[in-house]
Short mmCIF file of C-alpha atoms and ligand atoms in Angstrom, two decimals:
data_model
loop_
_atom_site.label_atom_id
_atom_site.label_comp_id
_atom_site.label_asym_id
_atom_site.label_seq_id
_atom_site.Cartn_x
_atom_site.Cartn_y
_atom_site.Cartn_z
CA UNK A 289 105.62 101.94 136.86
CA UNK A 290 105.70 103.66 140.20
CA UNK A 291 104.41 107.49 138.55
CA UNK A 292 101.62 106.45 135.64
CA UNK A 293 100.59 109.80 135.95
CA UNK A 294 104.31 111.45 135.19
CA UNK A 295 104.75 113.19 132.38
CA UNK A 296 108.35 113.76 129.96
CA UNK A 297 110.24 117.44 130.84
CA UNK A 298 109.07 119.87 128.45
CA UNK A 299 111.82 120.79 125.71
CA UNK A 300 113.00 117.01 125.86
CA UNK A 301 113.14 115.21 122.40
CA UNK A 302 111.08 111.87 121.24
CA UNK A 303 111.60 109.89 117.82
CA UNK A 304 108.87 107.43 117.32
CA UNK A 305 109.57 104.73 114.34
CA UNK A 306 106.19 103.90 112.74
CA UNK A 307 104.74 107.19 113.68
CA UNK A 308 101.94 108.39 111.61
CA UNK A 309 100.37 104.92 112.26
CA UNK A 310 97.43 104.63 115.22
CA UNK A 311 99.54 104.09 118.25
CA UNK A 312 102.14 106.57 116.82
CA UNK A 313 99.77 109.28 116.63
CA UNK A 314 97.83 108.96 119.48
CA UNK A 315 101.48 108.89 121.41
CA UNK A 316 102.47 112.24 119.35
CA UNK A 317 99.48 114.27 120.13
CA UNK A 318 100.18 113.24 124.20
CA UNK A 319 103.78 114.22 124.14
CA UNK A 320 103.04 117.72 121.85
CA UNK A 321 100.40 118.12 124.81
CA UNK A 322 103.57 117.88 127.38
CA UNK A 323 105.78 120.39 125.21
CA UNK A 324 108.05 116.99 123.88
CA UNK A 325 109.52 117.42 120.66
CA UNK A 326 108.34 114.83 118.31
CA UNK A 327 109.90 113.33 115.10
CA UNK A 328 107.72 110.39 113.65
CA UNK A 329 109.73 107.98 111.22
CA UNK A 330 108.12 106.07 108.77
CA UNK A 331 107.59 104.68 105.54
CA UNK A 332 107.62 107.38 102.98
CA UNK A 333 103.96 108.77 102.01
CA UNK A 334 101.94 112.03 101.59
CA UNK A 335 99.65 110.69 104.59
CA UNK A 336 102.59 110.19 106.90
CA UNK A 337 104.58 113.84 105.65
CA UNK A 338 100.69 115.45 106.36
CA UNK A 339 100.33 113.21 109.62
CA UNK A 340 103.33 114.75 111.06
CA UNK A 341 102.42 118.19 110.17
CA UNK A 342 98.84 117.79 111.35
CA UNK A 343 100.39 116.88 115.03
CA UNK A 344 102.93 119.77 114.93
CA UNK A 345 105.60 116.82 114.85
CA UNK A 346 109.26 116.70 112.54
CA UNK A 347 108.75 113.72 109.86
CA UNK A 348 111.65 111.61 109.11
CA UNK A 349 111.62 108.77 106.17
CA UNK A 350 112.32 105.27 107.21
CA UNK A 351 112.35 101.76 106.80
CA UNK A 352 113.25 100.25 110.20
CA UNK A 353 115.13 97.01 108.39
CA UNK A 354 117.55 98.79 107.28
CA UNK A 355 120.17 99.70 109.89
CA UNK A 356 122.05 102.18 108.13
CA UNK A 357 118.86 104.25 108.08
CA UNK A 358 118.08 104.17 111.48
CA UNK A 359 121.38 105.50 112.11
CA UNK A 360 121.62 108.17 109.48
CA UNK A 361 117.55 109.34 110.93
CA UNK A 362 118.92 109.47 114.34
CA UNK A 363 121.66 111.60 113.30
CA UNK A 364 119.24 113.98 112.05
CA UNK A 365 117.41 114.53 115.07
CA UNK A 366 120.36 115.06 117.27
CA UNK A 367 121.79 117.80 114.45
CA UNK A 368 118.27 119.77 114.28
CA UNK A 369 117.58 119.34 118.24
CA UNK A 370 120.81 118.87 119.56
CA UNK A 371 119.48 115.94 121.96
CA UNK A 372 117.75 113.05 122.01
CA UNK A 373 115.87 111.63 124.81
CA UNK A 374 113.39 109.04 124.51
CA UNK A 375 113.10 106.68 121.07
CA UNK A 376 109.79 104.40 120.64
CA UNK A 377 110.57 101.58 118.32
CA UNK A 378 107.17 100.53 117.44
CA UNK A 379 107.39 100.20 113.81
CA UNK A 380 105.79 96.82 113.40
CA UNK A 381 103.46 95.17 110.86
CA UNK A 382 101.26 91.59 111.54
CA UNK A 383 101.15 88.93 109.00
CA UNK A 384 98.87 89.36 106.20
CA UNK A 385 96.53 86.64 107.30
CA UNK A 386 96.47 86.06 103.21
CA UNK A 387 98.79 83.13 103.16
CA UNK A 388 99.87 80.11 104.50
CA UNK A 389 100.52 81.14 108.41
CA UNK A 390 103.99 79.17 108.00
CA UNK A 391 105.05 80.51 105.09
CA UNK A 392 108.68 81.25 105.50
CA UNK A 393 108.93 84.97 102.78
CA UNK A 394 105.96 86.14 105.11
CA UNK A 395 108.29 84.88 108.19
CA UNK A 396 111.24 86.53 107.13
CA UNK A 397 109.46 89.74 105.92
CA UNK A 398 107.79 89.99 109.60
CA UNK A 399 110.62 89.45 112.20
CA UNK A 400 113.28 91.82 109.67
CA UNK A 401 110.71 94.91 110.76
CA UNK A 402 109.47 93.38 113.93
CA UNK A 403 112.63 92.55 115.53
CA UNK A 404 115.89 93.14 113.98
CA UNK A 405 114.08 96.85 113.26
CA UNK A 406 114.22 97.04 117.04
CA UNK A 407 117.80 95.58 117.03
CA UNK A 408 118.52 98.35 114.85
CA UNK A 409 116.67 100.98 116.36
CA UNK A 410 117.84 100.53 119.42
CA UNK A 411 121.58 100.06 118.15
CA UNK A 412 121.29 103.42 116.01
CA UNK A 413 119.85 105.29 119.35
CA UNK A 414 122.26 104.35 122.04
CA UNK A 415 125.20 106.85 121.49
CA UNK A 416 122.79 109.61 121.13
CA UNK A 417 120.44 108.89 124.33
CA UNK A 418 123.88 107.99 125.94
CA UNK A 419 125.16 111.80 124.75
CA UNK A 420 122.22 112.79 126.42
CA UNK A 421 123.51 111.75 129.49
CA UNK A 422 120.99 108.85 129.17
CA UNK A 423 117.76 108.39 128.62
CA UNK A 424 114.77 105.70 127.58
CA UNK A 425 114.19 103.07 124.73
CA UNK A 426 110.21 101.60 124.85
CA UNK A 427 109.44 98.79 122.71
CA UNK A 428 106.06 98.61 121.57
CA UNK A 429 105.89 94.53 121.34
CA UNK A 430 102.28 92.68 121.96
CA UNK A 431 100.69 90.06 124.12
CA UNK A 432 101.40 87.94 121.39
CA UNK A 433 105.20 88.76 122.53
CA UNK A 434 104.04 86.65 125.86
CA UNK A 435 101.67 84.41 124.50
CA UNK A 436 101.82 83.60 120.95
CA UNK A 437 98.90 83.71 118.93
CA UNK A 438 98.27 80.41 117.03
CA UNK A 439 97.42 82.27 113.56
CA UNK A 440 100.51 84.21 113.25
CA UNK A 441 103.53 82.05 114.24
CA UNK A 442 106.02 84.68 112.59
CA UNK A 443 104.15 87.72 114.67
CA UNK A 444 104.17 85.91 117.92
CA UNK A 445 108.19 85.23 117.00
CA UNK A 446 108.84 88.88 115.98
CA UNK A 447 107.58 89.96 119.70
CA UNK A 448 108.64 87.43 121.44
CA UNK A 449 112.27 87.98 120.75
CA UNK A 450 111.51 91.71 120.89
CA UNK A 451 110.72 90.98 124.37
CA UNK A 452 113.87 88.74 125.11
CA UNK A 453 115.47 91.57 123.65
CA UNK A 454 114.68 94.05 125.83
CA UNK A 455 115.19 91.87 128.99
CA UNK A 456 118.57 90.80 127.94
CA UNK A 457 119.70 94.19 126.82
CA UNK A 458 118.37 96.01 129.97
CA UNK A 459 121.18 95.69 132.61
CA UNK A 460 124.02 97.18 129.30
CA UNK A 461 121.97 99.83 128.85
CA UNK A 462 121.02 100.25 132.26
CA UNK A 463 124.61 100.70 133.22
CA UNK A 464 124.72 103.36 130.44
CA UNK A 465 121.81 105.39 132.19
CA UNK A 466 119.30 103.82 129.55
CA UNK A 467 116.16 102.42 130.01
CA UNK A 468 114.19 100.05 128.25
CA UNK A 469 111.43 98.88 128.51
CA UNK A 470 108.48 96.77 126.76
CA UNK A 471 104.96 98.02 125.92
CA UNK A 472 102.73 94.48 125.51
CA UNK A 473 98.94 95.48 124.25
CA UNK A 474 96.44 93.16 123.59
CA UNK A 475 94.18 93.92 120.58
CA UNK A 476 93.55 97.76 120.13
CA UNK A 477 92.01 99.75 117.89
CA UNK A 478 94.39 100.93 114.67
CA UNK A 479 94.56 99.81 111.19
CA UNK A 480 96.53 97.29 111.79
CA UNK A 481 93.57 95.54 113.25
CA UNK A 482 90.88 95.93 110.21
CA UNK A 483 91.20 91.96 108.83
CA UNK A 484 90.15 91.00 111.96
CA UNK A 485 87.22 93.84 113.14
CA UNK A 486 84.54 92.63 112.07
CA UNK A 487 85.26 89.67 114.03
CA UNK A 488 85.76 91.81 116.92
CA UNK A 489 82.57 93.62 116.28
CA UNK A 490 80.57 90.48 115.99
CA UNK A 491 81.63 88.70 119.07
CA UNK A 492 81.60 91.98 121.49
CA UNK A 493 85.56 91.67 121.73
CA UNK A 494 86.54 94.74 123.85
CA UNK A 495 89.64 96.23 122.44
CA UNK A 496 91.99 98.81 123.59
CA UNK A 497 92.05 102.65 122.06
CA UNK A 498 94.97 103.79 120.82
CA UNK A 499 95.09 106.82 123.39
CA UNK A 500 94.86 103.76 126.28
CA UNK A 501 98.00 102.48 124.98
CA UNK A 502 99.87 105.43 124.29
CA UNK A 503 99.27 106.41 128.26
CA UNK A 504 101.02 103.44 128.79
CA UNK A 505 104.14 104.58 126.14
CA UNK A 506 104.37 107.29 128.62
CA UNK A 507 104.29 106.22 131.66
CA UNK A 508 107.02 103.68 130.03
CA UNK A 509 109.65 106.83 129.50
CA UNK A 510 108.96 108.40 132.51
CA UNK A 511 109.07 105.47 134.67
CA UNK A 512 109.60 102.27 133.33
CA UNK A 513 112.02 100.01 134.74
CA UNK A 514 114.63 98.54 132.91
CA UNK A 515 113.99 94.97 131.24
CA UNK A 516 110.14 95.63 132.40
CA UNK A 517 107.06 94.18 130.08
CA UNK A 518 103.84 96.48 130.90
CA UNK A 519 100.55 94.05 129.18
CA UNK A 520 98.13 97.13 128.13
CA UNK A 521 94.92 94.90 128.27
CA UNK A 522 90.93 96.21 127.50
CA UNK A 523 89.16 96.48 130.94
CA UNK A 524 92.12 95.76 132.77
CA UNK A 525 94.54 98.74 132.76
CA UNK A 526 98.46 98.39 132.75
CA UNK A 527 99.93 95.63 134.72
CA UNK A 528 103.69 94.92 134.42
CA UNK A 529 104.40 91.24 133.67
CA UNK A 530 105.90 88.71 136.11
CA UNK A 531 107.83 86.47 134.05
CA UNK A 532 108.48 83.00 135.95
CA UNK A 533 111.54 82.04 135.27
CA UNK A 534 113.51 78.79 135.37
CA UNK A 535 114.69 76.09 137.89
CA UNK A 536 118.21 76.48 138.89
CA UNK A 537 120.63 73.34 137.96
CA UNK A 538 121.46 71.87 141.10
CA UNK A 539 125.15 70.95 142.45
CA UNK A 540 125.79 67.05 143.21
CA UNK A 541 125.07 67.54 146.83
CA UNK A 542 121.62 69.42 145.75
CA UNK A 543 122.70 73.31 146.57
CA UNK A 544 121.25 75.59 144.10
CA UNK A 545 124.22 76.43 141.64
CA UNK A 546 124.81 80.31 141.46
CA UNK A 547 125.46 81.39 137.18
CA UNK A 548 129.45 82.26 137.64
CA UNK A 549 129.79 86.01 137.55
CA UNK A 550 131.51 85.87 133.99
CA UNK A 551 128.25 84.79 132.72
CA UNK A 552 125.91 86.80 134.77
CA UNK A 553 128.11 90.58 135.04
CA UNK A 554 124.91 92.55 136.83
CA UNK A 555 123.76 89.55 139.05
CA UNK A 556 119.93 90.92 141.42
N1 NAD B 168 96.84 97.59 117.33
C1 NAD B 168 97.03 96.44 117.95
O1 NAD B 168 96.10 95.66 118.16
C2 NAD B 168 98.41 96.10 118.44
C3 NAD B 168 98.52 95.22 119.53
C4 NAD B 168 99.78 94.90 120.01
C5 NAD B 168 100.91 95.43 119.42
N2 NAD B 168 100.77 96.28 118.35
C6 NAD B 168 102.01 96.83 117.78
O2 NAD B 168 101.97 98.23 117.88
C7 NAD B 168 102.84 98.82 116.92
C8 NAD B 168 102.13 99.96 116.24
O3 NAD B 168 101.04 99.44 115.49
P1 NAD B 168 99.64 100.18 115.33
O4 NAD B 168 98.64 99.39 116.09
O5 NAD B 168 99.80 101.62 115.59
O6 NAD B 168 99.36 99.84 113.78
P2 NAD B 168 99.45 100.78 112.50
O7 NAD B 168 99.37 99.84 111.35
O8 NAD B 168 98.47 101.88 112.61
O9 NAD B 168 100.92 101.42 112.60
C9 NAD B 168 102.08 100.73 112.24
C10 NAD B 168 103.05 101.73 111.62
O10 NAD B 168 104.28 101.06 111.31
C11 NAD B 168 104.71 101.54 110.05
N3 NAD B 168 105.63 100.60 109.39
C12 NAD B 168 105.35 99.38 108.87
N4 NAD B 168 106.45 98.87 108.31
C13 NAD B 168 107.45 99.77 108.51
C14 NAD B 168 108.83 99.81 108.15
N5 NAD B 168 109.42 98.80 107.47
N6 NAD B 168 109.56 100.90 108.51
C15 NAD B 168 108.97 101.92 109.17
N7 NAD B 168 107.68 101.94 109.53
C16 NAD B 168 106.93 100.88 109.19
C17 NAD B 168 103.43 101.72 109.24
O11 NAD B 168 103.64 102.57 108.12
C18 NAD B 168 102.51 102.31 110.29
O12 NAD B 168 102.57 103.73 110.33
C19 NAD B 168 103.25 97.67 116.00
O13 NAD B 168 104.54 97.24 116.35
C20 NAD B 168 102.23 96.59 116.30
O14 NAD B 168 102.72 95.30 116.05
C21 NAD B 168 99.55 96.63 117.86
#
C-alpha cells in the first residue's frame, strides 16, 4: 500500500458482512467520517439493527453461508444506491475453544462462514463492483491465515484458504478492474477475543485496537494491490506479506521449466 493515508471518494458505496461486530464498526465509523455509504450485513439482532443506526449506516440481514443471500443483499444495495464500490467480507467466527480442537461439526461449521462465506461474498459482489466499472473486494483473514495457530486447526484452515483465495482469484478479477486484497491481523481487541483476554491481560500480550485494523481495511480499498496480504500486527504497523514461493521443476538438461501459458493466463 503505496497511499496508507488515502481515503475512499465521498458518495462511493461500502457493504461490510459481519458489520456491527468490533472490526465492522470501527471500519463504519472511518468510512461515515469520509462521506462512504455504509451497509453492515449481519446476523439478524436488535444490537446489530441499533448498531447500524447508531453509525448512520443501512443494515442488511445475513448469514454469509448461504450464497443465495449474499446475492439477494447485494442486490439491495445496488437498487437503494445505485452502485456498489467496495465489499469487506469479514464475517468470520473462531472456534469455540469448548470442544475437541479436531472436532469435525466445529470444522465444518467454521470454514462454511470463514471461507466459502468469502467464496460467496465475493461471487455475489463481482457483477455489481464490475457494473461499477470496477472496484475493491478486502478480505479480513488473520495471521492465523499465514501461520496457523495450533489450538484452532479449523480457524487456521478457514484463513488460510481465504488467503489462497484471494491470491488465486486476484489476476480474474484484476482483469475485471477488481481488486482484492487480504487484511491479516494478529490478535486485536473485539469480542471475538474474550475466551482468551484474560490470558492476554495476564501475560502483558499487546493486542491490536479495532480502529488500528480498520486503518488498515482502508488503506486496503484505496490502495491495495491485487492478490496482496497486509499482517496488521501490535507494535508493528501494516506490513504487506512476502510469500516465498516454490522451486521451479527443472527440465532434463536443468533449465528452469516456465508453467505453459494455458496454465498460467496472466504470467508476472
Ligand atoms: N479480533 C481479532 O483478534 C481478529 C484477528 C484476526 C482476524 N479476525 C477476523 O476479523 C473478522 C471480524 O471479527 P471481529 O474481530 O470484528 O469479531 P466480532 O466477533 O466482533 O465480529 C464478527 C462479526 O461476524 C458476524 N458473524 C458471525 N457469523 C456470521 C454469519 N454466519 N453471517 C454473518 N455474520 C456473521 C458476527 O455477528 C459479528 O458481528 C473475523 O473474520 C475474524 O475472524 C479477528
Amino acid at each position: 500500500m503505496t497511499e496508507p493515508t488515502a481515503v475512499p471518494a465521498a458518495g462511493s458505496v461500502a457493504l461490510i458482512t459481519g458489520g456491527t461486530g468490533g472490526f465492522g464498526r470501527a471500519l463504519a465509523a472511518r468510512l461515515r467520517d469520509a462521506d462512504v455509504r455504509v451497509v453492515l450485513a449481519d446476523l439478524d439482532s436488535e444490537r446489530a439493527r441499533a448498531t447500524a443506526t447508531d453509525l448512520g449506516a443501512g443494515f442488511a440481514v445475513l448469514d454469509v453461508t448461504d450464497h443465495a443471500a449474499n446475492q439477494r443483499v447485494v442486490a439491495d444495495v445496488e437498487a437503494e444506491f445505485g452502485r456498489l464500490d467496495a465489499v469487506y467480507l469479514n464475517a468470520g467466527i473462531a472456534g469455540s475453544g469448548k470442544v475437541d480442537a479436531l472436532d469435525v461439526e466445529e470444522y465444518l461449521r467454521v470454514v462454511a462462514i470463514d471461507l466459502h462465506g468469502v467464496v460467496y461474498g465475493a461471487d455475489a459482489a463481482r457483477p455489481a463492483l464490475r457494473r461499477a466499472g470496477g472496484g475493491s473486494i478486502v478480505v479480513t483473514a488473520s495471521l492465523a491465515g499465514l501461520t496457523p495457530m495450533p489450538t484452532d486447526p479449523a480457524y487456521s484452515v478457514a484463513k488460510a484458504g481465504a488467503v489462497a483465495y484471494v491470491r488465486s482469484a486476484a489476476p480474474v478479477l484484476a482483469a475485471e478492474g477488481i481488486t482484492i486484497t487480504t487484511v491479516c491481523p494478529g490478535f486485536a481487541d473485539t469480542a471475538i477475543i474474550d475466551p482468551l483476554r484474560d490470558a492476554f491481560t495476564g501475560a502483558q500480550f499487546p493486542v491490536l485496537t479495532a480502529d488500528e485494523v480498520a486503518q488498515a481495511m482502508v488503506a486496503a480499498w484505496t490502495s491495495g494491490e491485487p492478490g496482496a496480504a497486509y499482517i496488521v500486527q501490535a507494535g508493528v504497523g501494516v506490513v504487506r506479506y512476502q510469500f516465498k514461493g516454490v522451486p521451479s521443476a527443472k527440465t532434463s538438461s536443468g533449465e528452469r521449466a516456465l508453467v505453459p501459458d494455458a496454465l498460467n493466463p496472466f504470467p508476472g
